[in-house]
């Protein structure tokens, strides 16, 4: 049974839906539940790469390369809110 298409869906939503479907195919392939050719896998990776950026390590630093200072405030409250 084919999925019904929403005629009011924006182009970005259509592309996102396609990317999700292709990610699901890759997941099934990785789990050994769906056989995909090398060409299919390469095409899926290219398509998905247009919408989901590769996750890369990012180093954050403060001004002039100094360490980035962070602070966390923890507030404990009693059951009465004080």
mmCIF file of the N, C-alpha and C atoms, coordinates in Angstrom:
data_MODEL
# 
_entry.id   MODEL 
# 
loop_
_atom_site.group_PDB 
_atom_site.id 
_atom_site.type_symbol 
_atom_site.label_atom_id 
_atom_site.label_alt_id 
_atom_site.label_comp_id 
_atom_site.label_asym_id 
_atom_site.label_entity_id 
_atom_site.label_seq_id 
_atom_site.pdbx_PDB_ins_code 
_atom_site.Cartn_x 
_atom_site.Cartn_y 
_atom_site.Cartn_z 
_atom_site.occupancy 
_atom_site.B_iso_or_equiv 
_atom_site.pdbx_formal_charge 
_atom_site.auth_seq_id 
_atom_site.auth_comp_id 
_atom_site.auth_asym_id 
_atom_site.auth_atom_id 
_atom_site.pdbx_PDB_model_num 
ATOM 1   N N  . UNK A 1 1  ? 0.836  -1.168 0.000  1.00 0.00 ? 1  UNK A N  1 
ATOM 2   C CA . UNK A 1 1  ? 0.000  0.000  0.000  1.00 0.00 ? 1  UNK A CA 1 
ATOM 3   C C  . UNK A 1 1  ? 0.888  1.241  0.000  1.00 0.00 ? 1  UNK A C  1 
ATOM 4   N N  . UNK A 1 2  ? 0.709  2.085  -0.965 1.00 0.00 ? 2  UNK A N  1 
ATOM 5   C CA . UNK A 1 2  ? 1.521  3.302  -1.084 1.00 0.00 ? 2  UNK A CA 1 
ATOM 6   C C  . UNK A 1 2  ? 1.053  4.348  -0.083 1.00 0.00 ? 2  UNK A C  1 
ATOM 7   N N  . UNK A 1 3  ? 2.016  5.111  0.420  1.00 0.00 ? 3  UNK A N  1 
ATOM 8   C CA . UNK A 1 3  ? 1.678  6.182  1.361  1.00 0.00 ? 3  UNK A CA 1 
ATOM 9   C C  . UNK A 1 3  ? 0.972  7.303  0.610  1.00 0.00 ? 3  UNK A C  1 
ATOM 10  N N  . UNK A 1 4  ? -0.024 7.882  1.253  1.00 0.00 ? 4  UNK A N  1 
ATOM 11  C CA . UNK A 1 4  ? -0.731 9.015  0.635  1.00 0.00 ? 4  UNK A CA 1 
ATOM 12  C C  . UNK A 1 4  ? 0.135  10.256 0.735  1.00 0.00 ? 4  UNK A C  1 
ATOM 13  N N  . UNK A 1 5  ? 0.137  11.020 -0.320 1.00 0.00 ? 5  UNK A N  1 
ATOM 14  C CA . UNK A 1 5  ? 0.928  12.249 -0.339 1.00 0.00 ? 5  UNK A CA 1 
ATOM 15  C C  . UNK A 1 5  ? 0.039  13.425 0.031  1.00 0.00 ? 5  UNK A C  1 
ATOM 16  N N  . UNK A 1 6  ? 0.597  14.321 0.814  1.00 0.00 ? 6  UNK A N  1 
ATOM 17  C CA . UNK A 1 6  ? -0.116 15.517 1.228  1.00 0.00 ? 6  UNK A CA 1 
ATOM 18  C C  . UNK A 1 6  ? 0.111  16.599 0.163  1.00 0.00 ? 6  UNK A C  1 
ATOM 19  N N  . UNK A 1 7  ? -0.938 17.027 -0.558 1.00 0.00 ? 7  UNK A N  1 
ATOM 20  C CA . UNK A 1 7  ? -0.742 18.039 -1.602 1.00 0.00 ? 7  UNK A CA 1 
ATOM 21  C C  . UNK A 1 7  ? -0.343 19.403 -1.044 1.00 0.00 ? 7  UNK A C  1 
ATOM 22  N N  . UNK A 1 8  ? -0.496 19.611 0.249  1.00 0.00 ? 8  UNK A N  1 
ATOM 23  C CA . UNK A 1 8  ? -0.174 20.897 0.862  1.00 0.00 ? 8  UNK A CA 1 
ATOM 24  C C  . UNK A 1 8  ? 1.221  20.918 1.484  1.00 0.00 ? 8  UNK A C  1 
ATOM 25  N N  . UNK A 1 9  ? 1.971  19.836 1.336  1.00 0.00 ? 9  UNK A N  1 
ATOM 26  C CA . UNK A 1 9  ? 3.290  19.729 1.937  1.00 0.00 ? 9  UNK A CA 1 
ATOM 27  C C  . UNK A 1 9  ? 4.270  20.649 1.203  1.00 0.00 ? 9  UNK A C  1 
ATOM 28  N N  . UNK A 1 10 ? 5.061  21.386 1.951  1.00 0.00 ? 10 UNK A N  1 
ATOM 29  C CA . UNK A 1 10 ? 6.069  22.280 1.383  1.00 0.00 ? 10 UNK A CA 1 
ATOM 30  C C  . UNK A 1 10 ? 7.217  21.462 0.795  1.00 0.00 ? 10 UNK A C  1 
ATOM 31  N N  . UNK A 1 11 ? 7.931  22.025 -0.188 1.00 0.00 ? 11 UNK A N  1 
ATOM 32  C CA . UNK A 1 11 ? 9.053  21.292 -0.795 1.00 0.00 ? 11 UNK A CA 1 
ATOM 33  C C  . UNK A 1 11 ? 10.091 20.823 0.231  1.00 0.00 ? 11 UNK A C  1 
ATOM 34  N N  . UNK A 1 12 ? 10.374 21.664 1.251  1.00 0.00 ? 12 UNK A N  1 
ATOM 35  C CA . UNK A 1 12 ? 11.351 21.261 2.273  1.00 0.00 ? 12 UNK A CA 1 
ATOM 36  C C  . UNK A 1 12 ? 10.839 20.058 3.059  1.00 0.00 ? 12 UNK A C  1 
ATOM 37  N N  . UNK A 1 13 ? 9.535  20.030 3.323  1.00 0.00 ? 13 UNK A N  1 
ATOM 38  C CA . UNK A 1 13 ? 8.958  18.903 4.055  1.00 0.00 ? 13 UNK A CA 1 
ATOM 39  C C  . UNK A 1 13 ? 9.036  17.630 3.226  1.00 0.00 ? 13 UNK A C  1 
ATOM 40  N N  . UNK A 1 14 ? 8.811  17.744 1.916  1.00 0.00 ? 14 UNK A N  1 
ATOM 41  C CA . UNK A 1 14 ? 8.915  16.584 1.028  1.00 0.00 ? 14 UNK A CA 1 
ATOM 42  C C  . UNK A 1 14 ? 10.337 16.035 1.041  1.00 0.00 ? 14 UNK A C  1 
ATOM 43  N N  . UNK A 1 15 ? 11.324 16.938 0.956  1.00 0.00 ? 15 UNK A N  1 
ATOM 44  C CA . UNK A 1 15 ? 12.715 16.510 0.961  1.00 0.00 ? 15 UNK A CA 1 
ATOM 45  C C  . UNK A 1 15 ? 13.086 15.862 2.291  1.00 0.00 ? 15 UNK A C  1 
ATOM 46  N N  . UNK A 1 16 ? 12.591 16.440 3.394  1.00 0.00 ? 16 UNK A N  1 
ATOM 47  C CA . UNK A 1 16 ? 12.856 15.877 4.715  1.00 0.00 ? 16 UNK A CA 1 
ATOM 48  C C  . UNK A 1 16 ? 12.247 14.479 4.839  1.00 0.00 ? 16 UNK A C  1 
ATOM 49  N N  . UNK A 1 17 ? 11.041 14.321 4.308  1.00 0.00 ? 17 UNK A N  1 
ATOM 50  C CA . UNK A 1 17 ? 10.376 13.022 4.350  1.00 0.00 ? 17 UNK A CA 1 
ATOM 51  C C  . UNK A 1 17 ? 11.172 11.996 3.548  1.00 0.00 ? 17 UNK A C  1 
ATOM 52  N N  . UNK A 1 18 ? 11.642 12.386 2.373  1.00 0.00 ? 18 UNK A N  1 
ATOM 53  C CA . UNK A 1 18 ? 12.453 11.483 1.551  1.00 0.00 ? 18 UNK A CA 1 
ATOM 54  C C  . UNK A 1 18 ? 13.745 11.107 2.279  1.00 0.00 ? 18 UNK A C  1 
ATOM 55  N N  . UNK A 1 19 ? 14.386 12.102 2.895  1.00 0.00 ? 19 UNK A N  1 
ATOM 56  C CA . UNK A 1 19 ? 15.632 11.836 3.623  1.00 0.00 ? 19 UNK A CA 1 
ATOM 57  C C  . UNK A 1 19 ? 15.387 10.860 4.765  1.00 0.00 ? 19 UNK A C  1 
ATOM 58  N N  . UNK A 1 20 ? 14.263 11.012 5.462  1.00 0.00 ? 20 UNK A N  1 
ATOM 59  C CA . UNK A 1 20 ? 13.923 10.098 6.556  1.00 0.00 ? 20 UNK A CA 1 
ATOM 60  C C  . UNK A 1 20 ? 13.719 8.684  6.035  1.00 0.00 ? 20 UNK A C  1 
ATOM 61  N N  . UNK A 1 21 ? 13.017 8.553  4.917  1.00 0.00 ? 21 UNK A N  1 
ATOM 62  C CA . UNK A 1 21 ? 12.788 7.233  4.328  1.00 0.00 ? 21 UNK A CA 1 
ATOM 63  C C  . UNK A 1 21 ? 14.110 6.581  3.929  1.00 0.00 ? 21 UNK A C  1 
ATOM 64  N N  . UNK A 1 22 ? 15.011 7.380  3.373  1.00 0.00 ? 22 UNK A N  1 
ATOM 65  C CA . UNK A 1 22 ? 16.306 6.843  2.962  1.00 0.00 ? 22 UNK A CA 1 
ATOM 66  C C  . UNK A 1 22 ? 17.161 6.466  4.171  1.00 0.00 ? 22 UNK A C  1 
ATOM 67  N N  . UNK A 1 23 ? 17.084 7.252  5.241  1.00 0.00 ? 23 UNK A N  1 
ATOM 68  C CA . UNK A 1 23 ? 17.794 6.884  6.473  1.00 0.00 ? 23 UNK A CA 1 
ATOM 69  C C  . UNK A 1 23 ? 17.276 5.557  7.009  1.00 0.00 ? 23 UNK A C  1 
ATOM 70  N N  . UNK A 1 24 ? 15.965 5.375  6.939  1.00 0.00 ? 24 UNK A N  1 
ATOM 71  C CA . UNK A 1 24 ? 15.373 4.113  7.385  1.00 0.00 ? 24 UNK A CA 1 
ATOM 72  C C  . UNK A 1 24 ? 15.882 2.945  6.543  1.00 0.00 ? 24 UNK A C  1 
ATOM 73  N N  . UNK A 1 25 ? 16.002 3.153  5.225  1.00 0.00 ? 25 UNK A N  1 
ATOM 74  C CA . UNK A 1 25 ? 16.552 2.102  4.359  1.00 0.00 ? 25 UNK A CA 1 
ATOM 75  C C  . UNK A 1 25 ? 17.981 1.748  4.761  1.00 0.00 ? 25 UNK A C  1 
ATOM 76  N N  . UNK A 1 26 ? 18.796 2.777  5.020  1.00 0.00 ? 26 UNK A N  1 
ATOM 77  C CA . UNK A 1 26 ? 20.178 2.525  5.447  1.00 0.00 ? 26 UNK A CA 1 
ATOM 78  C C  . UNK A 1 26 ? 20.218 1.768  6.774  1.00 0.00 ? 26 UNK A C  1 
ATOM 79  N N  . UNK A 1 27 ? 19.320 2.122  7.690  1.00 0.00 ? 27 UNK A N  1 
ATOM 80  C CA . UNK A 1 27 ? 19.271 1.427  8.977  1.00 0.00 ? 27 UNK A CA 1 
ATOM 81  C C  . UNK A 1 27 ? 18.909 -0.036 8.771  1.00 0.00 ? 27 UNK A C  1 
ATOM 82  N N  . UNK A 1 28 ? 17.937 -0.305 7.918  1.00 0.00 ? 28 UNK A N  1 
ATOM 83  C CA . UNK A 1 28 ? 17.555 -1.695 7.633  1.00 0.00 ? 28 UNK A CA 1 
ATOM 84  C C  . UNK A 1 28 ? 18.719 -2.455 7.004  1.00 0.00 ? 28 UNK A C  1 
ATOM 85  N N  . UNK A 1 29 ? 19.452 -1.795 6.129  1.00 0.00 ? 29 UNK A N  1 
ATOM 86  C CA . UNK A 1 29 ? 20.619 -2.422 5.508  1.00 0.00 ? 29 UNK A CA 1 
ATOM 87  C C  . UNK A 1 29 ? 21.685 -2.734 6.561  1.00 0.00 ? 29 UNK A C  1 
ATOM 88  N N  . UNK A 1 30 ? 21.922 -1.781 7.446  1.00 0.00 ? 30 UNK A N  1 
ATOM 89  C CA . UNK A 1 30 ? 22.931 -1.969 8.495  1.00 0.00 ? 30 UNK A CA 1 
ATOM 90  C C  . UNK A 1 30 ? 22.551 -3.122 9.421  1.00 0.00 ? 30 UNK A C  1 
ATOM 91  N N  . UNK A 1 31 ? 21.255 -3.325 9.617  1.00 0.00 ? 31 UNK A N  1 
ATOM 92  C CA . UNK A 1 31 ? 20.780 -4.408 10.486 1.00 0.00 ? 31 UNK A CA 1 
ATOM 93  C C  . UNK A 1 31 ? 20.643 -5.732 9.738  1.00 0.00 ? 31 UNK A C  1 
ATOM 94  N N  . UNK A 1 32 ? 20.983 -5.747 8.456  1.00 0.00 ? 32 UNK A N  1 
ATOM 95  C CA . UNK A 1 32 ? 20.915 -6.973 7.670  1.00 0.00 ? 32 UNK A CA 1 
ATOM 96  C C  . UNK A 1 32 ? 19.510 -7.348 7.229  1.00 0.00 ? 32 UNK A C  1 
ATOM 97  N N  . UNK A 1 33 ? 18.575 -6.418 7.306  1.00 0.00 ? 33 UNK A N  1 
ATOM 98  C CA . UNK A 1 33 ? 17.194 -6.706 6.956  1.00 0.00 ? 33 UNK A CA 1 
ATOM 99  C C  . UNK A 1 33 ? 16.845 -6.270 5.531  1.00 0.00 ? 33 UNK A C  1 
ATOM 100 N N  . UNK A 1 34 ? 17.712 -5.488 4.875  1.00 0.00 ? 34 UNK A N  1 
ATOM 101 C CA . UNK A 1 34 ? 17.446 -4.984 3.525  1.00 0.00 ? 34 UNK A CA 1 
ATOM 102 C C  . UNK A 1 34 ? 18.754 -4.979 2.770  1.00 0.00 ? 34 UNK A C  1 
ATOM 103 N N  . UNK A 1 35 ? 18.762 -5.568 1.585  1.00 0.00 ? 35 UNK A N  1 
ATOM 104 C CA . UNK A 1 35 ? 19.971 -5.591 0.765  1.00 0.00 ? 35 UNK A CA 1 
ATOM 105 C C  . UNK A 1 35 ? 19.975 -4.376 -0.158 1.00 0.00 ? 35 UNK A C  1 
ATOM 106 N N  . UNK A 1 36 ? 21.075 -3.636 -0.139 1.00 0.00 ? 36 UNK A N  1 
ATOM 107 C CA . UNK A 1 36 ? 21.249 -2.478 -1.009 1.00 0.00 ? 36 UNK A CA 1 
ATOM 108 C C  . UNK A 1 36 ? 22.562 -2.629 -1.762 1.00 0.00 ? 36 UNK A C  1 
ATOM 109 N N  . UNK A 1 37 ? 22.573 -2.163 -3.009 1.00 0.00 ? 37 UNK A N  1 
ATOM 110 C CA . UNK A 1 37 ? 23.807 -2.210 -3.785 1.00 0.00 ? 37 UNK A CA 1 
ATOM 111 C C  . UNK A 1 37 ? 24.727 -1.071 -3.344 1.00 0.00 ? 37 UNK A C  1 
ATOM 112 N N  . UNK A 1 38 ? 25.973 -1.189 -3.724 1.00 0.00 ? 38 UNK A N  1 
ATOM 113 C CA . UNK A 1 38 ? 26.944 -0.139 -3.414 1.00 0.00 ? 38 UNK A CA 1 
ATOM 114 C C  . UNK A 1 38 ? 26.512 1.183  -4.035 1.00 0.00 ? 38 UNK A C  1 
ATOM 115 N N  . UNK A 1 39 ? 25.973 1.135  -5.238 1.00 0.00 ? 39 UNK A N  1 
ATOM 116 C CA . UNK A 1 39 ? 25.506 2.339  -5.928 1.00 0.00 ? 39 UNK A CA 1 
ATOM 117 C C  . UNK A 1 39 ? 24.337 2.969  -5.188 1.00 0.00 ? 39 UNK A C  1 
ATOM 118 N N  . UNK A 1 40 ? 23.402 2.144  -4.702 1.00 0.00 ? 40 UNK A N  1 
ATOM 119 C CA . UNK A 1 40 ? 22.264 2.675  -3.950 1.00 0.00 ? 40 UNK A CA 1 
ATOM 120 C C  . UNK A 1 40 ? 22.723 3.354  -2.670 1.00 0.00 ? 40 UNK A C  1 
ATOM 121 N N  . UNK A 1 41 ? 23.652 2.732  -1.976 1.00 0.00 ? 41 UNK A N  1 
ATOM 122 C CA . UNK A 1 41 ? 24.165 3.299  -0.729 1.00 0.00 ? 41 UNK A CA 1 
ATOM 123 C C  . UNK A 1 41 ? 24.855 4.634  -1.002 1.00 0.00 ? 41 UNK A C  1 
ATOM 124 N N  . UNK A 1 42 ? 25.664 4.697  -2.048 1.00 0.00 ? 42 UNK A N  1 
ATOM 125 C CA . UNK A 1 42 ? 26.356 5.945  -2.386 1.00 0.00 ? 42 UNK A CA 1 
ATOM 126 C C  . UNK A 1 42 ? 25.352 7.046  -2.728 1.00 0.00 ? 42 UNK A C  1 
ATOM 127 N N  . UNK A 1 43 ? 24.320 6.705  -3.503 1.00 0.00 ? 43 UNK A N  1 
ATOM 128 C CA . UNK A 1 43 ? 23.310 7.704  -3.882 1.00 0.00 ? 43 UNK A CA 1 
ATOM 129 C C  . UNK A 1 43 ? 22.551 8.204  -2.658 1.00 0.00 ? 43 UNK A C  1 
ATOM 130 N N  . UNK A 1 44 ? 22.226 7.298  -1.740 1.00 0.00 ? 44 UNK A N  1 
ATOM 131 C CA . UNK A 1 44 ? 21.520 7.693  -0.522 1.00 0.00 ? 44 UNK A CA 1 
ATOM 132 C C  . UNK A 1 44 ? 22.385 8.632  0.306  1.00 0.00 ? 44 UNK A C  1 
ATOM 133 N N  . UNK A 1 45 ? 23.674 8.305  0.438  1.00 0.00 ? 45 UNK A N  1 
ATOM 134 C CA . UNK A 1 45 ? 24.574 9.159  1.212  1.00 0.00 ? 45 UNK A CA 1 
ATOM 135 C C  . UNK A 1 45 ? 24.673 10.555 0.612  1.00 0.00 ? 45 UNK A C  1 
ATOM 136 N N  . UNK A 1 46 ? 24.708 10.647 -0.717 1.00 0.00 ? 46 UNK A N  1 
ATOM 137 C CA . UNK A 1 46 ? 24.781 11.957 -1.372 1.00 0.00 ? 46 UNK A CA 1 
ATOM 138 C C  . UNK A 1 46 ? 23.504 12.743 -1.117 1.00 0.00 ? 46 UNK A C  1 
ATOM 139 N N  . UNK A 1 47 ? 22.350 12.091 -1.272 1.00 0.00 ? 47 UNK A N  1 
ATOM 140 C CA . UNK A 1 47 ? 21.073 12.762 -1.066 1.00 0.00 ? 47 UNK A CA 1 
ATOM 141 C C  . UNK A 1 47 ? 20.942 13.253 0.373  1.00 0.00 ? 47 UNK A C  1 
ATOM 142 N N  . UNK A 1 48 ? 21.248 12.386 1.318  1.00 0.00 ? 48 UNK A N  1 
ATOM 143 C CA . UNK A 1 48 ? 21.126 12.752 2.730  1.00 0.00 ? 48 UNK A CA 1 
ATOM 144 C C  . UNK A 1 48 ? 22.116 13.855 3.094  1.00 0.00 ? 48 UNK A C  1 
ATOM 145 N N  . UNK A 1 49 ? 23.301 13.830 2.480  1.00 0.00 ? 49 UNK A N  1 
ATOM 146 C CA . UNK A 1 49 ? 24.312 14.852 2.743  1.00 0.00 ? 49 UNK A CA 1 
ATOM 147 C C  . UNK A 1 49 ? 23.857 16.252 2.379  1.00 0.00 ? 49 UNK A C  1 
ATOM 148 N N  . UNK A 1 50 ? 22.870 16.355 1.507  1.00 0.00 ? 50 UNK A N  1 
ATOM 149 C CA . UNK A 1 50 ? 22.335 17.667 1.130  1.00 0.00 ? 50 UNK A CA 1 
ATOM 150 C C  . UNK A 1 50 ? 21.473 18.261 2.242  1.00 0.00 ? 50 UNK A C  1 
ATOM 151 N N  . UNK A 1 51 ? 20.967 17.414 3.139  1.00 0.00 ? 51 UNK A N  1 
ATOM 152 C CA . UNK A 1 51 ? 20.027 17.873 4.165  1.00 0.00 ? 51 UNK A CA 1 
ATOM 153 C C  . UNK A 1 51 ? 20.545 17.725 5.577  1.00 0.00 ? 51 UNK A C  1 
ATOM 154 N N  . UNK A 1 52 ? 21.426 16.747 5.805  1.00 0.00 ? 52 UNK A N  1 
ATOM 155 C CA . UNK A 1 52 ? 21.978 16.529 7.140  1.00 0.00 ? 52 UNK A CA 1 
ATOM 156 C C  . UNK A 1 52 ? 23.489 16.683 7.067  1.00 0.00 ? 52 UNK A C  1 
ATOM 157 N N  . UNK A 1 53 ? 24.037 17.713 7.670  1.00 0.00 ? 53 UNK A N  1 
ATOM 158 C CA . UNK A 1 53 ? 25.489 17.893 7.624  1.00 0.00 ? 53 UNK A CA 1 
ATOM 159 C C  . UNK A 1 53 ? 26.199 16.776 8.380  1.00 0.00 ? 53 UNK A C  1 
ATOM 160 N N  . UNK A 1 54 ? 27.413 16.469 7.943  1.00 0.00 ? 54 UNK A N  1 
ATOM 161 C CA . UNK A 1 54 ? 28.231 15.478 8.649  1.00 0.00 ? 54 UNK A CA 1 
ATOM 162 C C  . UNK A 1 54 ? 28.537 15.997 10.046 1.00 0.00 ? 54 UNK A C  1 
ATOM 163 N N  . UNK A 1 55 ? 28.529 15.095 11.001 1.00 0.00 ? 55 UNK A N  1 
ATOM 164 C CA . UNK A 1 55 ? 28.876 15.467 12.367 1.00 0.00 ? 55 UNK A CA 1 
ATOM 165 C C  . UNK A 1 55 ? 30.397 15.446 12.483 1.00 0.00 ? 55 UNK A C  1 
ATOM 166 N N  . UNK A 1 56 ? 30.964 16.575 12.831 1.00 0.00 ? 56 UNK A N  1 
ATOM 167 C CA . UNK A 1 56 ? 32.409 16.694 12.962 1.00 0.00 ? 56 UNK A CA 1 
ATOM 168 C C  . UNK A 1 56 ? 32.732 17.256 14.338 1.00 0.00 ? 56 UNK A C  1 
ATOM 169 N N  . UNK A 1 57 ? 33.918 16.931 14.810 1.00 0.00 ? 57 UNK A N  1 
ATOM 170 C CA . UNK A 1 57 ? 34.357 17.468 16.084 1.00 0.00 ? 57 UNK A CA 1 
ATOM 171 C C  . UNK A 1 57 ? 34.539 18.974 15.953 1.00 0.00 ? 57 UNK A C  1 
ATOM 172 N N  . UNK A 1 58 ? 34.078 19.702 16.938 1.00 0.00 ? 58 UNK A N  1 
ATOM 173 C CA . UNK A 1 58 ? 34.209 21.152 16.942 1.00 0.00 ? 58 UNK A CA 1 
ATOM 174 C C  . UNK A 1 58 ? 34.887 21.553 18.243 1.00 0.00 ? 58 UNK A C  1 
ATOM 175 N N  . UNK A 1 59 ? 35.923 22.336 18.126 1.00 0.00 ? 59 UNK A N  1 
ATOM 176 C CA . UNK A 1 59 ? 36.609 22.829 19.313 1.00 0.00 ? 59 UNK A CA 1 
ATOM 177 C C  . UNK A 1 59 ? 36.189 24.265 19.537 1.00 0.00 ? 59 UNK A C  1 
ATOM 178 N N  . UNK A 1 60 ? 35.711 24.532 20.724 1.00 0.00 ? 60 UNK A N  1 
ATOM 179 C CA . UNK A 1 60 ? 35.286 25.892 21.049 1.00 0.00 ? 60 UNK A CA 1 
ATOM 180 C C  . UNK A 1 60 ? 36.315 26.530 21.961 1.00 0.00 ? 60 UNK A C  1 
ATOM 181 N N  . UNK A 1 61 ? 36.598 27.807 21.711 1.00 0.00 ? 61 UNK A N  1 
ATOM 182 C CA . UNK A 1 61 ? 37.539 28.519 22.566 1.00 0.00 ? 61 UNK A CA 1 
ATOM 183 C C  . UNK A 1 61 ? 37.030 29.937 22.791 1.00 0.00 ? 61 UNK A C  1 
ATOM 184 N N  . UNK A 1 62 ? 37.568 30.542 23.820 1.00 0.00 ? 62 UNK A N  1 
ATOM 185 C CA . UNK A 1 62 ? 37.199 31.907 24.158 1.00 0.00 ? 62 UNK A CA 1 
ATOM 186 C C  . UNK A 1 62 ? 37.988 32.898 23.325 1.00 0.00 ? 62 UNK A C  1 
ATOM 187 N N  . UNK A 1 63 ? 37.976 34.163 23.729 1.00 0.00 ? 63 UNK A N  1 
ATOM 188 C CA . UNK A 1 63 ? 38.708 35.203 22.996 1.00 0.00 ? 63 UNK A CA 1 
ATOM 189 C C  . UNK A 1 63 ? 40.190 34.867 22.872 1.00 0.00 ? 63 UNK A C  1 
ATOM 190 N N  . UNK A 1 64 ? 40.739 35.098 21.694 1.00 0.00 ? 64 UNK A N  1 
ATOM 191 C CA . UNK A 1 64 ? 42.156 34.881 21.392 1.00 0.00 ? 64 UNK A CA 1 
ATOM 192 C C  . UNK A 1 64 ? 42.616 33.471 21.719 1.00 0.00 ? 64 UNK A C  1 
ATOM 193 N N  . UNK A 1 65 ? 41.741 32.495 21.530 1.00 0.00 ? 65 UNK A N  1 
ATOM 194 C CA . UNK A 1 65 ? 42.110 31.098 21.718 1.00 0.00 ? 65 UNK A CA 1 
ATOM 195 C C  . UNK A 1 65 ? 42.178 30.638 23.159 1.00 0.00 ? 65 UNK A C  1 
ATOM 196 N N  . UNK A 1 66 ? 41.819 31.505 24.085 1.00 0.00 ? 66 UNK A N  1 
ATOM 197 C CA . UNK A 1 66 ? 41.846 31.133 25.498 1.00 0.00 ? 66 UNK A CA 1 
ATOM 198 C C  . UNK A 1 66 ? 40.725 30.130 25.782 1.00 0.00 ? 66 UNK A C  1 
ATOM 199 N N  . UNK A 1 67 ? 40.850 29.401 26.892 1.00 0.00 ? 67 UNK A N  1 
ATOM 200 C CA . UNK A 1 67 ? 39.790 28.441 27.231 1.00 0.00 ? 67 UNK A CA 1 
ATOM 201 C C  . UNK A 1 67 ? 38.438 29.137 27.380 1.00 0.00 ? 67 UNK A C  1 
ATOM 202 N N  . UNK A 1 68 ? 37.413 28.445 27.011 1.00 0.00 ? 68 UNK A N  1 
ATOM 203 C CA . UNK A 1 68 ? 36.058 28.959 27.131 1.00 0.00 ? 68 UNK A CA 1 
ATOM 204 C C  . UNK A 1 68 ? 35.580 28.678 28.551 1.00 0.00 ? 68 UNK A C  1 
ATOM 205 N N  . UNK A 1 69 ? 35.226 29.728 29.263 1.00 0.00 ? 69 UNK A N  1 
ATOM 206 C CA . UNK A 1 69 ? 34.786 29.581 30.642 1.00 0.00 ? 69 UNK A CA 1 
ATOM 207 C C  . UNK A 1 69 ? 33.288 29.331 30.685 1.00 0.00 ? 69 UNK A C  1 
ATOM 208 N N  . UNK A 1 70 ? 32.896 28.359 31.470 1.00 0.00 ? 70 UNK A N  1 
ATOM 209 C CA . UNK A 1 70 ? 31.482 28.042 31.627 1.00 0.00 ? 70 UNK A CA 1 
ATOM 210 C C  . UNK A 1 70 ? 31.156 28.021 33.103 1.00 0.00 ? 70 UNK A C  1 
ATOM 211 N N  . UNK A 1 71 ? 29.941 28.374 33.420 1.00 0.00 ? 71 UNK A N  1 
ATOM 212 C CA . UNK A 1 71 ? 29.509 28.289 34.810 1.00 0.00 ? 71 UNK A CA 1 
ATOM 213 C C  . UNK A 1 71 ? 28.117 27.678 34.849 1.00 0.00 ? 71 UNK A C  1 
ATOM 214 N N  . UNK A 1 72 ? 27.848 26.998 35.935 1.00 0.00 ? 72 UNK A N  1 
ATOM 215 C CA . UNK A 1 72 ? 26.548 26.369 36.135 1.00 0.00 ? 72 UNK A CA 1 
ATOM 216 C C  . UNK A 1 72 ? 26.044 26.765 37.509 1.00 0.00 ? 72 UNK A C  1 
ATOM 217 N N  . UNK A 1 73 ? 24.816 27.190 37.583 1.00 0.00 ? 73 UNK A N  1 
ATOM 218 C CA . UNK A 1 73 ? 24.218 27.548 38.857 1.00 0.00 ? 73 UNK A CA 1 
ATOM 219 C C  . UNK A 1 73 ? 23.209 26.474 39.232 1.00 0.00 ? 73 UNK A C  1 
ATOM 220 N N  . UNK A 1 74 ? 23.367 25.927 40.421 1.00 0.00 ? 74 UNK A N  1 
ATOM 221 C CA . UNK A 1 74 ? 22.445 24.904 40.917 1.00 0.00 ? 74 UNK A CA 1 
ATOM 222 C C  . UNK A 1 74 ? 21.704 25.484 42.110 1.00 0.00 ? 74 UNK A C  1 
ATOM 223 N N  . UNK A 1 75 ? 20.394 25.443 42.047 1.00 0.00 ? 75 UNK A N  1 
ATOM 224 C CA . UNK A 1 75 ? 19.572 25.978 43.128 1.00 0.00 ? 75 UNK A CA 1 
ATOM 225 C C  . UNK A 1 75 ? 18.739 24.826 43.689 1.00 0.00 ? 75 UNK A C  1 
ATOM 226 N N  . UNK A 1 76 ? 18.869 24.596 44.984 1.00 0.00 ? 76 UNK A N  1 
ATOM 227 C CA . UNK A 1 76 ? 18.076 23.569 45.644 1.00 0.00 ? 76 UNK A CA 1 
ATOM 228 C C  . UNK A 1 76 ? 16.907 24.255 46.343 1.00 0.00 ? 76 UNK A C  1 
ATOM 229 N N  . UNK A 1 77 ? 15.743 23.724 46.154 1.00 0.00 ? 77 UNK A N  1 
ATOM 230 C CA . UNK A 1 77 ? 14.547 24.283 46.785 1.00 0.00 ? 77 UNK A CA 1 
ATOM 231 C C  . UNK A 1 77 ? 13.869 23.188 47.606 1.00 0.00 ? 77 UNK A C  1 
ATOM 232 N N  . UNK A 1 78 ? 13.296 23.607 48.687 1.00 0.00 ? 78 UNK A N  1 
ATOM 233 C CA . UNK A 1 78 ? 12.546 22.675 49.517 1.00 0.00 ? 78 UNK A CA 1 
ATOM 234 C C  . UNK A 1 78 ? 11.201 22.362 48.873 1.00 0.00 ? 78 UNK A C  1 
ATOM 235 N N  . UNK A 1 79 ? 10.466 21.474 49.487 1.00 0.00 ? 79 UNK A N  1 
ATOM 236 C CA . UNK A 1 79 ? 9.170  21.104 48.927 1.00 0.00 ? 79 UNK A CA 1 
ATOM 237 C C  . UNK A 1 79 ? 8.168  22.259 48.982 1.00 0.00 ? 79 UNK A C  1 
ATOM 238 N N  . UNK A 1 80 ? 8.454  23.262 49.851 1.00 0.00 ? 80 UNK A N  1 
ATOM 239 C CA . UNK A 1 80 ? 7.551  24.415 49.943 1.00 0.00 ? 80 UNK A CA 1 
ATOM 240 C C  . UNK A 1 80 ? 7.935  25.523 48.947 1.00 0.00 ? 80 UNK A C  1 
ATOM 241 N N  . UNK A 1 81 ? 8.944  25.268 48.081 1.00 0.00 ? 81 UNK A N  1 
ATOM 242 C CA . UNK A 1 81 ? 9.348  26.242 47.071 1.00 0.00 ? 81 UNK A CA 1 
ATOM 243 C C  . UNK A 1 81 ? 10.405 27.215 47.524 1.00 0.00 ? 81 UNK A C  1 
ATOM 244 N N  . UNK A 1 82 ? 10.908 27.121 48.774 1.00 0.00 ? 82 UNK A N  1 
ATOM 245 C CA . UNK A 1 82 ? 11.917 28.045 49.294 1.00 0.00 ? 82 UNK A CA 1 
ATOM 246 C C  . UNK A 1 82 ? 13.222 27.329 49.528 1.00 0.00 ? 82 UNK A C  1 
# 
